[in-house]
PDB file of C-alpha atoms in Angstrom:
ATOM      1  CA  UNK A   1       5.122  14.577  26.772  1.00 55.00           C
ATOM      2  CA  UNK A   2       2.755  12.211  28.837  1.00 51.00           C
ATOM      3  CA  UNK A   3       1.859   8.714  27.562  1.00 54.00           C
ATOM      4  CA  UNK A   4      -1.647   7.693  28.148  1.00 52.00           C
ATOM      5  CA  UNK A   5      -0.852   3.985  29.108  1.00 49.00           C
ATOM      6  CA  UNK A   6      -3.604   1.541  29.796  1.00 47.00           C
ATOM      7  CA  UNK A   7      -4.515   0.612  33.535  1.00 43.00           C
ATOM      8  CA  UNK A   8      -1.851  -2.002  35.027  1.00 37.00           C
ATOM      9  CA  UNK A   9      -3.087  -5.143  37.040  1.00 37.00           C
ATOM     10  CA  UNK A  10      -0.929  -7.035  39.632  1.00 31.00           C
ATOM     11  CA  UNK A  11      -0.029 -10.539  38.114  1.00 33.00           C
ATOM     12  CA  UNK A  12       2.245 -13.208  38.924  1.00 29.00           C
ATOM     13  CA  UNK A  13       5.860 -13.904  36.992  1.00 36.00           C
ATOM     14  CA  UNK A  14       5.102 -11.275  34.687  1.00 39.00           C
ATOM     15  CA  UNK A  15       8.662 -10.728  33.815  1.00 40.00           C
ATOM     16  CA  UNK A  16       9.203 -14.117  32.654  1.00 37.00           C
ATOM     17  CA  UNK A  17       6.115 -14.201  30.333  1.00 46.00           C
ATOM     18  CA  UNK A  18       6.962 -11.023  28.943  1.00 44.00           C
ATOM     19  CA  UNK A  19      10.392 -11.891  27.892  1.00 42.00           C
ATOM     20  CA  UNK A  20       9.055 -15.002  26.480  1.00 41.00           C
ATOM     21  CA  UNK A  21       6.315 -13.281  24.473  1.00 50.00           C
ATOM     22  CA  UNK A  22       8.954 -10.403  23.427  1.00 47.00           C
ATOM     23  CA  UNK A  23      11.640 -12.840  22.071  1.00 41.00           C
ATOM     24  CA  UNK A  24       9.170 -14.232  19.442  1.00 43.00           C
ATOM     25  CA  UNK A  25       8.283 -10.652  18.226  1.00 50.00           C
ATOM     26  CA  UNK A  26       9.010 -10.254  14.830  1.00 37.00           C
ATOM     27  CA  UNK A  27       8.396  -6.526  14.398  1.00 47.00           C
ATOM     28  CA  UNK A  28      12.019  -6.116  15.911  1.00 42.00           C
ATOM     29  CA  UNK A  29      13.567  -9.428  16.549  1.00 47.00           C
ATOM     30  CA  UNK A  30      13.821 -10.790  12.961  1.00 44.00           C
ATOM     31  CA  UNK A  31      17.492 -10.088  12.418  1.00 40.00           C
ATOM     32  CA  UNK A  32      19.052 -13.478  12.354  1.00 40.00           C
ATOM     33  CA  UNK A  33      18.327 -16.920  10.746  1.00 42.00           C
ATOM     34  CA  UNK A  34      19.446 -20.400  12.435  1.00 43.00           C
ATOM     35  CA  UNK A  35      22.328 -20.894   9.535  1.00 40.00           C
ATOM     36  CA  UNK A  36      22.813 -17.841   7.772  1.00 49.00           C
ATOM     37  CA  UNK A  37      23.114 -14.086   8.852  1.00 52.00           C
ATOM     38  CA  UNK A  38      20.089 -12.257   7.585  1.00 58.00           C
ATOM     39  CA  UNK A  39      20.570  -9.003   5.478  1.00 67.00           C
ATOM     40  CA  UNK A  40      20.881  -5.654   7.228  1.00 69.00           C
ATOM     41  CA  UNK A  41      17.627  -3.884   7.829  1.00 82.00           C
ATOM     42  CA  UNK A  42      16.886  -0.447   5.865  1.00 91.00           C
ATOM     43  CA  UNK A  43      17.814   1.680   8.899  1.00 90.00           C
ATOM     44  CA  UNK A  44      15.060   4.177   8.475  1.00 94.00           C
ATOM     45  CA  UNK A  45      15.296   7.000  10.812  1.00 95.00           C
ATOM     46  CA  UNK A  46      12.792   9.725   9.963  1.00 97.00           C
ATOM     47  CA  UNK A  47      12.525  13.089  11.912  1.00 97.00           C
ATOM     48  CA  UNK A  48       9.065  13.164  13.890  1.00 97.00           C
ATOM     49  CA  UNK A  49       8.282  16.591  12.264  1.00 97.00           C
ATOM     50  CA  UNK A  50       8.224  14.888   8.788  1.00 97.00           C
ATOM     51  CA  UNK A  51       5.248  12.849   9.859  1.00 97.00           C
ATOM     52  CA  UNK A  52       3.395  16.059   9.329  1.00 95.00           C
ATOM     53  CA  UNK A  53       0.826  15.705  12.359  1.00 94.00           C
ATOM     54  CA  UNK A  54       0.471  15.457  16.033  1.00 96.00           C
ATOM     55  CA  UNK A  55      -0.793  11.855  17.083  1.00 95.00           C
ATOM     56  CA  UNK A  56      -1.575  10.017  20.160  1.00 96.00           C
ATOM     57  CA  UNK A  57      -2.541   6.356  19.615  1.00 94.00           C
ATOM     58  CA  UNK A  58      -3.325   3.123  21.513  1.00 94.00           C
ATOM     59  CA  UNK A  59      -2.334   0.105  19.561  1.00 94.00           C
ATOM     60  CA  UNK A  60      -2.841  -3.652  19.781  1.00 93.00           C
ATOM     61  CA  UNK A  61      -0.190  -5.450  17.893  1.00 91.00           C
ATOM     62  CA  UNK A  62      -0.252  -8.962  16.735  1.00 91.00           C
ATOM     63  CA  UNK A  63       2.828 -10.669  15.262  1.00 86.00           C
ATOM     64  CA  UNK A  64       2.892 -14.169  13.012  1.00 90.00           C
ATOM     65  CA  UNK A  65       6.128 -15.806  12.605  1.00 84.00           C
ATOM     66  CA  UNK A  66       6.970 -19.497  11.922  1.00 85.00           C
ATOM     67  CA  UNK A  67       3.257 -20.627  13.138  1.00 86.00           C
ATOM     68  CA  UNK A  68       3.546 -18.637  16.056  1.00 83.00           C
ATOM     69  CA  UNK A  69       1.301 -15.694  17.083  1.00 85.00           C
ATOM     70  CA  UNK A  70       2.082 -13.285  19.870  1.00 79.00           C
ATOM     71  CA  UNK A  71       0.534 -10.089  20.966  1.00 83.00           C
ATOM     72  CA  UNK A  72       1.456  -6.568  22.272  1.00 85.00           C
ATOM     73  CA  UNK A  73      -0.050  -3.363  23.545  1.00 91.00           C
ATOM     74  CA  UNK A  74       1.635  -0.036  22.657  1.00 93.00           C
ATOM     75  CA  UNK A  75       1.048   3.673  23.336  1.00 95.00           C
ATOM     76  CA  UNK A  76       2.477   6.078  20.702  1.00 96.00           C
ATOM     77  CA  UNK A  77       2.741   9.864  20.673  1.00 97.00           C
ATOM     78  CA  UNK A  78       4.327  11.720  18.176  1.00 97.00           C
ATOM     79  CA  UNK A  79       4.838  15.383  17.525  1.00 97.00           C
ATOM     80  CA  UNK A  80       7.273  17.425  15.569  1.00 97.00           C
ATOM     81  CA  UNK A  81       9.876  17.284  18.274  1.00 97.00           C
ATOM     82  CA  UNK A  82       9.628  13.754  19.529  1.00 97.00           C
ATOM     83  CA  UNK A  83       8.836  10.289  18.867  1.00 98.00           C
ATOM     84  CA  UNK A  84       7.429   8.220  22.047  1.00 97.00           C
ATOM     85  CA  UNK A  85       6.517   4.578  22.294  1.00 96.00           C
ATOM     86  CA  UNK A  86       5.846   2.365  25.211  1.00 95.00           C
ATOM     87  CA  UNK A  87       5.426  -1.421  24.783  1.00 90.00           C
ATOM     88  CA  UNK A  88       3.546  -3.421  27.023  1.00 88.00           C
ATOM     89  CA  UNK A  89       3.189  -7.213  27.951  1.00 83.00           C
ATOM     90  CA  UNK A  90       0.438  -8.337  30.352  1.00 81.00           C
ATOM     91  CA  UNK A  91       0.269  -4.827  31.695  1.00 82.00           C
ATOM     92  CA  UNK A  92       3.855  -4.330  32.349  1.00 87.00           C
ATOM     93  CA  UNK A  93       6.426  -2.197  30.544  1.00 91.00           C
ATOM     94  CA  UNK A  94       8.692  -4.161  28.544  1.00 89.00           C
ATOM     95  CA  UNK A  95      10.155  -1.481  25.902  1.00 91.00           C
ATOM     96  CA  UNK A  96      10.360   2.084  25.532  1.00 95.00           C
ATOM     97  CA  UNK A  97      11.664   4.210  22.821  1.00 95.00           C
ATOM     98  CA  UNK A  98      12.358   8.161  22.408  1.00 97.00           C
ATOM     99  CA  UNK A  99      13.361   9.756  19.163  1.00 97.00           C
ATOM    100  CA  UNK A 100      13.914  13.377  18.423  1.00 97.00           C
ATOM    101  CA  UNK A 101      15.187  13.006  14.895  1.00 95.00           C
ATOM    102  CA  UNK A 102      19.063  12.927  16.317  1.00 95.00           C
ATOM    103  CA  UNK A 103      19.052  10.424  19.130  1.00 96.00           C
ATOM    104  CA  UNK A 104      17.161   7.321  19.708  1.00 96.00           C
ATOM    105  CA  UNK A 105      16.932   6.455  23.412  1.00 96.00           C
ATOM    106  CA  UNK A 106      15.514   2.929  24.387  1.00 94.00           C
ATOM    107  CA  UNK A 107      14.881   0.986  27.514  1.00 93.00           C
ATOM    108  CA  UNK A 108      14.007  -2.818  27.698  1.00 87.00           C
ATOM    109  CA  UNK A 109      13.176  -5.101  30.121  1.00 85.00           C
ATOM    110  CA  UNK A 110      16.213  -6.777  31.893  1.00 82.00           C
ATOM    111  CA  UNK A 111      15.667 -10.249  30.408  1.00 70.00           C
ATOM    112  CA  UNK A 112      14.535  -8.923  26.818  1.00 62.00           C
ATOM    113  CA  UNK A 113      16.775 -10.702  24.323  1.00 57.00           C
ATOM    114  CA  UNK A 114      19.144  -8.404  22.408  1.00 64.00           C
ATOM    115  CA  UNK A 115      17.717  -9.489  18.919  1.00 62.00           C
ATOM    116  CA  UNK A 116      14.779  -7.149  19.951  1.00 67.00           C
ATOM    117  CA  UNK A 117      16.049  -3.683  18.623  1.00 81.00           C
ATOM    118  CA  UNK A 118      14.488  -0.528  18.773  1.00 88.00           C
ATOM    119  CA  UNK A 119      15.934   0.790  15.607  1.00 91.00           C
ATOM    120  CA  UNK A 120      13.827  -2.198  13.981  1.00 89.00           C
ATOM    121  CA  UNK A 121      10.731  -1.062  15.892  1.00 90.00           C
ATOM    122  CA  UNK A 122      10.953   2.546  14.923  1.00 94.00           C
ATOM    123  CA  UNK A 123      11.607   1.752  11.329  1.00 95.00           C
ATOM    124  CA  UNK A 124       8.313  -0.477  11.138  1.00 94.00           C
ATOM    125  CA  UNK A 125       6.333   2.341  12.687  1.00 95.00           C
ATOM    126  CA  UNK A 126       7.461   4.907  10.406  1.00 97.00           C
ATOM    127  CA  UNK A 127       7.302   2.653   7.278  1.00 97.00           C
ATOM    128  CA  UNK A 128       3.708   2.335   8.119  1.00 96.00           C
ATOM    129  CA  UNK A 129       2.792   5.924   9.494  1.00 96.00           C
ATOM    130  CA  UNK A 130       4.757   8.177   7.599  1.00 97.00           C
ATOM    131  CA  UNK A 131       3.998   9.918   4.130  1.00 96.00           C
ATOM    132  CA  UNK A 132       5.371   8.406   1.050  1.00 96.00           C
ATOM    133  CA  UNK A 133       7.581  11.427   0.004  1.00 96.00           C
ATOM    134  CA  UNK A 134       8.989  11.886   3.434  1.00 97.00           C
ATOM    135  CA  UNK A 135      10.199   8.110   3.150  1.00 97.00           C
ATOM    136  CA  UNK A 136      11.421   8.335  -0.486  1.00 97.00           C
ATOM    137  CA  UNK A 137      13.665  11.348   0.546  1.00 96.00           C
ATOM    138  CA  UNK A 138      15.364   9.037   3.022  1.00 96.00           C
ATOM    139  CA  UNK A 139      15.632   5.691   1.224  1.00 96.00           C
ATOM    140  CA  UNK A 140      19.291   4.804   0.407  1.00 93.00           C
ATOM    141  CA  UNK A 141      20.446   3.913  -3.119  1.00 93.00           C
ATOM    142  CA  UNK A 142      18.835   0.846  -4.601  1.00 93.00           C
ATOM    143  CA  UNK A 143      15.681   1.009  -2.506  1.00 96.00           C
ATOM    144  CA  UNK A 144      12.047   2.512  -3.612  1.00 96.00           C
ATOM    145  CA  UNK A 145       8.690   2.694  -2.342  1.00 97.00           C
ATOM    146  CA  UNK A 146       5.553   2.636  -3.949  1.00 97.00           C
ATOM    147  CA  UNK A 147       1.846   3.304  -3.154  1.00 95.00           C
ATOM    148  CA  UNK A 148      -1.350   1.808  -4.878  1.00 96.00           C
ATOM    149  CA  UNK A 149      -4.558   2.644  -3.490  1.00 95.00           C
ATOM    150  CA  UNK A 150      -4.302   1.230   0.135  1.00 97.00           C
ATOM    151  CA  UNK A 151      -1.378  -0.905  -0.561  1.00 98.00           C
ATOM    152  CA  UNK A 152       2.287   0.289   0.077  1.00 98.00           C
ATOM    153  CA  UNK A 153       5.348  -1.640  -1.144  1.00 98.00           C
ATOM    154  CA  UNK A 154       8.899  -1.123  -0.178  1.00 97.00           C
ATOM    155  CA  UNK A 155      11.411  -2.981  -2.919  1.00 96.00           C
ATOM    156  CA  UNK A 156      15.043  -3.360  -2.969  1.00 95.00           C
ATOM    157  CA  UNK A 157      16.520  -3.341  -6.555  1.00 94.00           C
ATOM    158  CA  UNK A 158      12.963  -3.829  -7.723  1.00 95.00           C
ATOM    159  CA  UNK A 159      12.257  -6.651  -5.300  1.00 95.00           C
ATOM    160  CA  UNK A 160       9.362  -6.589  -2.768  1.00 96.00           C
ATOM    161  CA  UNK A 161      10.904  -6.455   0.635  1.00 95.00           C
ATOM    162  CA  UNK A 162       8.060  -5.386   2.519  1.00 97.00           C
ATOM    163  CA  UNK A 163       3.899  -5.028   1.643  1.00 98.00           C
ATOM    164  CA  UNK A 164       1.760  -2.906   3.810  1.00 98.00           C
ATOM    165  CA  UNK A 165      -2.102  -2.897   3.549  1.00 98.00           C
ATOM    166  CA  UNK A 166      -4.513  -0.268   5.095  1.00 97.00           C
ATOM    167  CA  UNK A 167      -7.990  -0.538   5.653  1.00 96.00           C
ATOM    168  CA  UNK A 168      -8.550   3.265   5.762  1.00 95.00           C
ATOM    169  CA  UNK A 169      -6.892   6.342   3.999  1.00 94.00           C
ATOM    170  CA  UNK A 170      -5.542   7.520   7.482  1.00 92.00           C
ATOM    171  CA  UNK A 171      -2.763   5.285   8.292  1.00 92.00           C
ATOM    172  CA  UNK A 172      -3.239   5.586  12.127  1.00 91.00           C
ATOM    173  CA  UNK A 173      -6.741   4.842  11.984  1.00 90.00           C
ATOM    174  CA  UNK A 174      -8.321   1.197  11.836  1.00 92.00           C
ATOM    175  CA  UNK A 175      -6.113  -1.750  10.820  1.00 96.00           C
ATOM    176  CA  UNK A 176      -2.627  -1.957   9.052  1.00 97.00           C
ATOM    177  CA  UNK A 177      -0.967  -5.706   7.857  1.00 97.00           C
ATOM    178  CA  UNK A 178       2.636  -5.175   7.481  1.00 97.00           C
ATOM    179  CA  UNK A 179       3.979  -8.082   5.513  1.00 97.00           C
ATOM    180  CA  UNK A 180       7.663  -8.557   5.611  1.00 94.00           C
ATOM    181  CA  UNK A 181       8.922 -10.709   3.082  1.00 94.00           C
ATOM    182  CA  UNK A 182      12.424 -10.386   3.830  1.00 91.00           C
ATOM    183  CA  UNK A 183      12.255 -11.501   7.544  1.00 89.00           C
ATOM    184  CA  UNK A 184       9.129 -13.602   7.005  1.00 91.00           C
ATOM    185  CA  UNK A 185       6.927 -12.112   9.794  1.00 91.00           C
ATOM    186  CA  UNK A 186       3.448 -10.414   9.496  1.00 93.00           C
ATOM    187  CA  UNK A 187       2.575  -7.404  11.840  1.00 93.00           C
ATOM    188  CA  UNK A 188      -0.970  -6.472  12.268  1.00 95.00           C
ATOM    189  CA  UNK A 189      -1.609  -3.013  13.855  1.00 95.00           C
ATOM    190  CA  UNK A 190      -4.876  -2.040  15.237  1.00 95.00           C
ATOM    191  CA  UNK A 191      -4.726   1.718  16.228  1.00 92.00           C
ATOM    192  CA  UNK A 192      -7.327   3.860  18.186  1.00 86.00           C
ATOM    193  CA  UNK A 193      -6.582   7.589  18.172  1.00 79.00           C
ATOM    194  CA  UNK A 194      -6.794   9.183  21.663  1.00 73.00           C
ATOM    195  CA  UNK A 195      -6.949  12.687  20.163  1.00 57.00           C
ATOM    196  CA  UNK A 196      -7.453  13.468  16.516  1.00 46.00           C
ATOM    197  CA  UNK A 197      -4.486  14.751  14.524  1.00 47.00           C
ATOM    198  CA  UNK A 198      -4.118  18.477  15.724  1.00 50.00           C
ATOM    199  CA  UNK A 199      -1.822  21.378  15.375  1.00 45.00           C
ATOM    200  CA  UNK A 200      -0.292  22.896  12.354  1.00 43.00           C
ATOM    201  CA  UNK A 201       0.455  19.731  10.890  1.00 43.00           C
ATOM    202  CA  UNK A 202      -3.093  18.512  11.063  1.00 41.00           C
ATOM    203  CA  UNK A 203      -3.543  19.021   7.118  1.00 38.00           C
ATOM    204  CA  UNK A 204      -1.017  16.175   6.344  1.00 42.00           C
ATOM    205  CA  UNK A 205      -2.280  13.760   3.758  1.00 45.00           C
ATOM    206  CA  UNK A 206      -3.367  10.034   4.520  1.00 53.00           C
ATOM    207  CA  UNK A 207      -2.685   7.314   2.024  1.00 52.00           C
ATOM    208  CA  UNK A 208      -3.161   8.749  -1.463  1.00 46.00           C
ATOM    209  CA  UNK A 209      -5.528   6.800  -3.805  1.00 38.00           C
ATOM    210  CA  UNK A 210      -2.851   6.216  -6.302  1.00 38.00           C
ATOM    211  CA  UNK A 211       1.129   7.127  -5.984  1.00 39.00           C
ATOM    212  CA  UNK A 212       3.531   5.421  -8.338  1.00 38.00           C
TER     213      UNK A 212
END
């Protein structure tokens, strides 16, 4: 599988700039607080095949946390056997993930902080893109997920943990806004499909109108 990455340009001190940006990214770095240890993440890891579609995306990610805004570009490819993601900052690769349903492999920029966890990036992506039924089957006790129109809510013991709003019924088209209430960050994902969903899984449903 070949990821279709954006073109790269030469630039000065990209490593330092990329690491400053990624250090602030809340999509994977929201695992600690200054005074108290934050509660553990959900730990969701769904098999690529459970997406029910083959997709290839170019994404622009915007993360807002503590009054700071950071941005990252990503290329994502998913088929029944593999989930692949490459994150780019200032045109340079700073993070990559490969998941086959059993083993998660990742690479990070040498100066990337350890708080940027591949597991959390995978979790946010799957909570955003995967069908509701597939997520429900994998949730631990006490966790639930609901869907009403274009809004998806993840709850723990009945308390909202994450709210996801979609701009279109198909999760990988248009804009998605993920508001993590537990780790206090907002992630906006703007996706453009390189190719339409294809293969036997092309009939996978998008966001349902109502799913209690």
